[in-house]
Amino acid sequence: DARRESMRIARESITKHAKAVGAPEEDLRVLIALSGDPLLEVARALDEEAPHQRLIRLQTESANARRVAASEKEQREINNRPPWKKEEVAALAKAMQRFPGGAPNRWGKISS
């Protein structure tokens, strides 16, 4: 399929650019793991980038990909948390009354 072939070519292009500028292996692994439009956009940007700017672009794109992956992982973890129990909600409400807004270290006291 054409899309799969485009992504294969994009990965080859990213690898070629990364090796040419001596990019760290970890940055290359992160970028190669991309798929779909993000992968194609990185490859296109590297192809259009001036040769002396490619290492910076690779490192920037790798850092962005890591941030996105961390954010998506955090969101999955949040979505998989069980809902609060009635006792937990009641304890929170009681603590919030005991330590009203503006109290020093309010959330530290509430959490303990």
Coordinates of N, CA and C in Angstrom, one line a residue:
D1 N 0.8 -1.2 0.0 CA 0.0 0.0 0.0 C 0.9 1.2 0.0
A2 N 0.4 2.3 -0.6 CA 1.2 3.5 -0.9 C 1.6 4.2 0.4
R3 N 0.7 4.2 1.4 CA 1.0 4.9 2.7 C 2.1 4.2 3.4
R4 N 2.1 2.9 3.4 CA 3.1 2.1 4.1 C 4.4 2.3 3.4
E5 N 4.4 2.4 2.1 CA 5.7 2.6 1.4 C 6.2 4.0 1.7
S6 N 5.3 5.0 1.8 CA 5.8 6.4 2.1 C 6.4 6.4 3.5
M7 N 5.9 5.7 4.4 CA 6.5 5.6 5.8 C 7.8 4.9 5.8
R8 N 7.9 3.9 5.0 CA 9.2 3.2 4.9 C 10.3 4.1 4.3
I9 N 9.9 4.8 3.3 CA 10.9 5.8 2.7 C 11.2 6.9 3.7
A10 N 10.2 7.4 4.4 CA 10.5 8.4 5.4 C 11.4 7.9 6.5
R11 N 11.2 6.7 7.0 CA 12.2 6.1 8.0 C 13.6 6.0 7.4
E12 N 13.7 5.6 6.2 CA 15.0 5.5 5.5 C 15.7 6.9 5.4
S13 N 14.9 7.9 5.1 CA 15.4 9.3 5.0 C 15.8 9.8 6.3
I14 N 15.0 9.6 7.4 CA 15.4 10.0 8.7 C 16.7 9.3 9.2
T15 N 16.8 8.0 8.9 CA 18.0 7.3 9.3 C 19.2 7.8 8.6
K16 N 19.1 8.1 7.3 CA 20.2 8.6 6.5 C 20.7 10.0 7.0
H17 N 19.7 10.8 7.3 CA 20.1 12.2 7.9 C 20.7 12.0 9.2
A18 N 20.1 11.2 10.1 CA 20.7 11.0 11.4 C 22.1 10.5 11.4
K19 N 22.4 9.5 10.6 CA 23.7 9.0 10.5 C 24.7 10.0 9.9
A20 N 24.2 10.8 9.0 CA 25.1 11.8 8.3 C 25.5 12.9 9.3
V21 N 24.7 13.2 10.3 CA 25.1 14.3 11.2 C 25.5 13.7 12.5
G22 N 25.5 12.4 12.7 CA 26.0 11.8 13.9 C 25.0 12.0 15.1
A23 N 23.8 11.9 14.8 CA 22.7 12.1 15.8 C 22.8 10.9 16.8
P24 N 22.5 11.1 18.1 CA 22.5 10.0 19.0 C 21.5 8.9 18.6
E25 N 21.9 7.7 18.9 CA 21.0 6.5 18.6 C 19.6 6.7 19.2
E26 N 19.6 7.1 20.4 CA 18.3 7.3 21.1 C 17.3 8.2 20.3
D27 N 17.9 9.3 19.8 CA 17.0 10.2 19.1 C 16.5 9.5 17.8
L28 N 17.4 8.8 17.1 CA 17.0 8.1 15.9 C 15.9 7.1 16.3
R29 N 16.0 6.3 17.3 CA 15.0 5.3 17.7 C 13.7 5.9 18.0
V30 N 13.7 7.1 18.7 CA 12.4 7.8 19.0 C 11.7 8.2 17.7
L31 N 12.5 8.7 16.7 CA 11.9 9.2 15.5 C 11.4 8.1 14.6
I32 N 12.2 7.0 14.5 CA 11.8 5.9 13.7 C 10.5 5.2 14.3
A33 N 10.3 5.4 15.5 CA 9.1 4.8 16.1 C 7.8 5.5 15.8
L34 N 8.0 6.8 15.3 CA 6.8 7.5 14.9 C 6.1 6.8 13.7
S35 N 4.8 7.2 13.6 CA 4.1 6.6 12.4 C 3.1 7.7 11.9
G36 N 2.6 7.4 10.7 CA 1.6 8.3 10.1 C 2.2 9.7 9.8
D37 N 1.3 10.7 9.9 CA 1.7 12.0 9.6 C 2.9 12.6 10.3
P38 N 3.0 12.3 11.6 CA 4.2 12.8 12.3 C 5.5 12.3 11.7
L39 N 5.5 11.1 11.4 CA 6.7 10.5 10.7 C 7.0 11.2 9.4
L40 N 6.0 11.3 8.6 CA 6.2 11.9 7.3 C 6.6 13.4 7.4
E41 N 6.0 14.1 8.4 CA 6.4 15.5 8.6 C 7.8 15.7 9.0
V42 N 8.3 14.8 9.9 CA 9.7 14.9 10.3 C 10.6 14.6 9.1
A43 N 10.3 13.6 8.3 CA 11.2 13.3 7.2 C 11.2 14.5 6.2
R44 N 10.0 15.1 6.0 CA 9.9 16.2 5.0 C 10.7 17.4 5.6
A45 N 10.6 17.7 6.9 CA 11.3 18.8 7.4 C 12.8 18.6 7.3
L46 N 13.3 17.4 7.6 CA 14.7 17.1 7.5 C 15.2 17.2 6.0
D47 N 14.4 16.8 5.1 CA 14.8 16.9 3.7 C 14.9 18.4 3.3
E48 N 14.1 19.2 3.8 CA 14.1 20.6 3.5 C 15.1 21.5 4.3
E49 N 15.5 20.9 5.4 CA 16.4 21.6 6.3 C 17.8 21.8 5.7
A50 N 18.5 22.9 6.0 CA 19.9 23.1 5.6 C 20.7 22.0 6.3
P51 N 21.7 21.4 5.6 CA 22.5 20.4 6.2 C 23.1 20.7 7.6
H52 N 23.5 21.9 7.8 CA 24.1 22.2 9.1 C 23.1 22.4 10.2
Q53 N 21.8 22.4 9.8 CA 20.8 22.5 10.8 C 20.1 21.2 11.2
R54 N 20.4 20.1 10.5 CA 19.7 18.9 10.6 C 19.9 18.2 12.0
L55 N 21.0 18.3 12.6 CA 21.2 17.7 13.9 C 20.3 18.4 14.9
I56 N 20.2 19.7 14.8 CA 19.3 20.4 15.8 C 17.9 20.0 15.5
R57 N 17.5 19.9 14.2 CA 16.1 19.5 13.9 C 15.8 18.1 14.4
L58 N 16.8 17.2 14.2 CA 16.6 15.8 14.7 C 16.4 15.8 16.2
Q59 N 17.2 16.6 17.0 CA 17.1 16.6 18.4 C 15.8 17.2 18.9
T60 N 15.4 18.3 18.2 CA 14.2 19.0 18.5 C 13.0 18.1 18.3
E61 N 13.0 17.4 17.1 CA 11.8 16.6 16.8 C 11.8 15.4 17.8
S62 N 13.0 14.8 18.1 CA 13.0 13.7 19.1 C 12.5 14.1 20.4
A63 N 12.9 15.3 20.9 CA 12.4 15.8 22.2 C 10.9 16.0 22.1
N64 N 10.4 16.6 21.0 CA 8.9 16.8 20.9 C 8.2 15.4 20.9
A65 N 8.7 14.4 20.2 CA 8.1 13.1 20.2 C 8.1 12.5 21.6
R66 N 9.1 12.7 22.3 CA 9.2 12.2 23.7 C 8.1 12.8 24.6
R67 N 8.0 14.2 24.4 CA 6.9 14.9 25.2 C 5.5 14.4 24.8
V68 N 5.3 14.2 23.6 CA 4.0 13.7 23.1 C 3.7 12.3 23.7
A69 N 4.7 11.5 23.6 CA 4.5 10.1 24.1 C 4.3 10.1 25.6
A70 N 5.0 10.9 26.3 CA 4.9 11.0 27.8 C 3.5 11.5 28.1
S71 N 3.0 12.5 27.4 CA 1.7 13.1 27.6 C 0.6 12.0 27.4
E72 N 0.7 11.3 26.3 CA -0.2 10.3 25.9 C -0.2 9.2 27.0
K73 N 0.9 8.8 27.5 CA 1.0 7.8 28.5 C 0.4 8.2 29.8
E74 N 0.6 9.5 30.2 CA 0.0 10.0 31.4 C -1.5 10.1 31.2
Q75 N -2.0 10.4 30.0 CA -3.4 10.5 29.8 C -4.1 9.1 29.9
R76 N -3.4 8.1 29.4 CA -3.9 6.7 29.5 C -3.9 6.3 30.9
E77 N -2.9 6.6 31.7 CA -2.9 6.3 33.1 C -4.0 6.9 33.9
I78 N -4.3 8.2 33.6 CA -5.4 8.9 34.2 C -6.7 8.3 33.8
N79 N -6.9 7.9 32.6 CA -8.1 7.3 32.1 C -8.4 6.0 32.7
N80 N -7.3 5.3 33.1 CA -7.4 3.9 33.6 C -7.5 3.9 35.2
R81 N -7.4 5.0 35.8 CA -7.6 5.1 37.3 C -9.0 4.8 37.6
P82 N -9.2 4.0 38.7 CA -10.5 3.8 39.2 C -11.2 5.1 39.7
P83 N -12.5 5.2 39.7 CA -13.1 6.4 40.2 C -12.9 6.4 41.8
W84 N -13.0 7.6 42.3 CA -12.9 7.7 43.8 C -14.0 7.0 44.5
K85 N -13.7 6.4 45.6 CA -14.8 5.8 46.5 C -15.5 6.9 47.2
K86 N -16.7 6.6 47.7 CA -17.5 7.6 48.4 C -16.7 8.1 49.6
E87 N -16.0 7.2 50.3 CA -15.3 7.5 51.5 C -14.2 8.5 51.2
E88 N -13.5 8.3 50.1 CA -12.4 9.2 49.7 C -12.9 10.6 49.4
V89 N -14.1 10.7 48.7 CA -14.7 12.0 48.4 C -15.1 12.7 49.7
A90 N -15.7 11.9 50.6 CA -16.1 12.5 51.9 C -14.9 13.0 52.7
A91 N -13.8 12.2 52.7 CA -12.6 12.6 53.4 C -12.0 13.9 52.8
L92 N -12.0 14.0 51.5 CA -11.5 15.2 50.8 C -12.4 16.4 51.2
A93 N -13.7 16.3 51.1 CA -14.6 17.4 51.5 C -14.3 17.8 52.9
K94 N -14.2 16.9 53.8 CA -14.0 17.2 55.2 C -12.6 18.0 55.4
A95 N -11.6 17.5 54.7 CA -10.3 18.2 54.8 C -10.3 19.6 54.2
M96 N -11.1 19.7 53.1 CA -11.1 21.0 52.4 C -11.9 22.0 53.3
Q97 N -12.8 21.6 54.1 CA -13.5 22.5 55.1 C -12.6 22.8 56.3
R98 N -11.8 21.8 56.7 CA -10.9 22.0 57.8 C -9.7 23.0 57.4
F99 N -9.3 22.9 56.2 CA -8.2 23.8 55.7 C -8.7 24.6 54.5
P100 N -9.4 25.7 54.8 CA -10.0 26.5 53.7 C -9.0 27.2 52.8
G101 N -9.5 27.6 51.7 CA -8.6 28.3 50.7 C -7.8 29.4 51.3
G102 N -6.6 29.6 51.0 CA -5.7 30.6 51.5 C -4.9 30.1 52.7
A103 N -5.2 28.9 53.3 CA -4.5 28.4 54.4 C -3.1 28.0 53.9
P104 N -2.0 28.3 54.7 CA -0.7 27.9 54.3 C -0.6 26.4 54.1
N105 N 0.1 26.0 53.0 CA 0.3 24.6 52.7 C -1.0 23.8 52.7
R106 N -2.1 24.4 52.2 CA -3.4 23.8 52.3 C -3.4 22.4 51.7
W107 N -2.9 22.2 50.4 CA -3.0 20.9 49.8 C -2.0 19.9 50.4
G108 N -0.9 20.4 50.9 CA 0.0 19.4 51.7 C -0.7 18.9 52.9
K109 N -1.4 19.8 53.6 CA -2.2 19.3 54.8 C -3.3 18.4 54.4
I110 N -4.0 18.7 53.4 CA -5.2 17.9 52.9 C -4.7 16.5 52.5
S111 N -3.6 16.5 51.9 CA -3.1 15.2 51.3 C -2.6 14.3 52.4
S112 N -2.3 14.8 53.6 CA -1.7 13.9 54.6 C -2.8 13.4 55.6

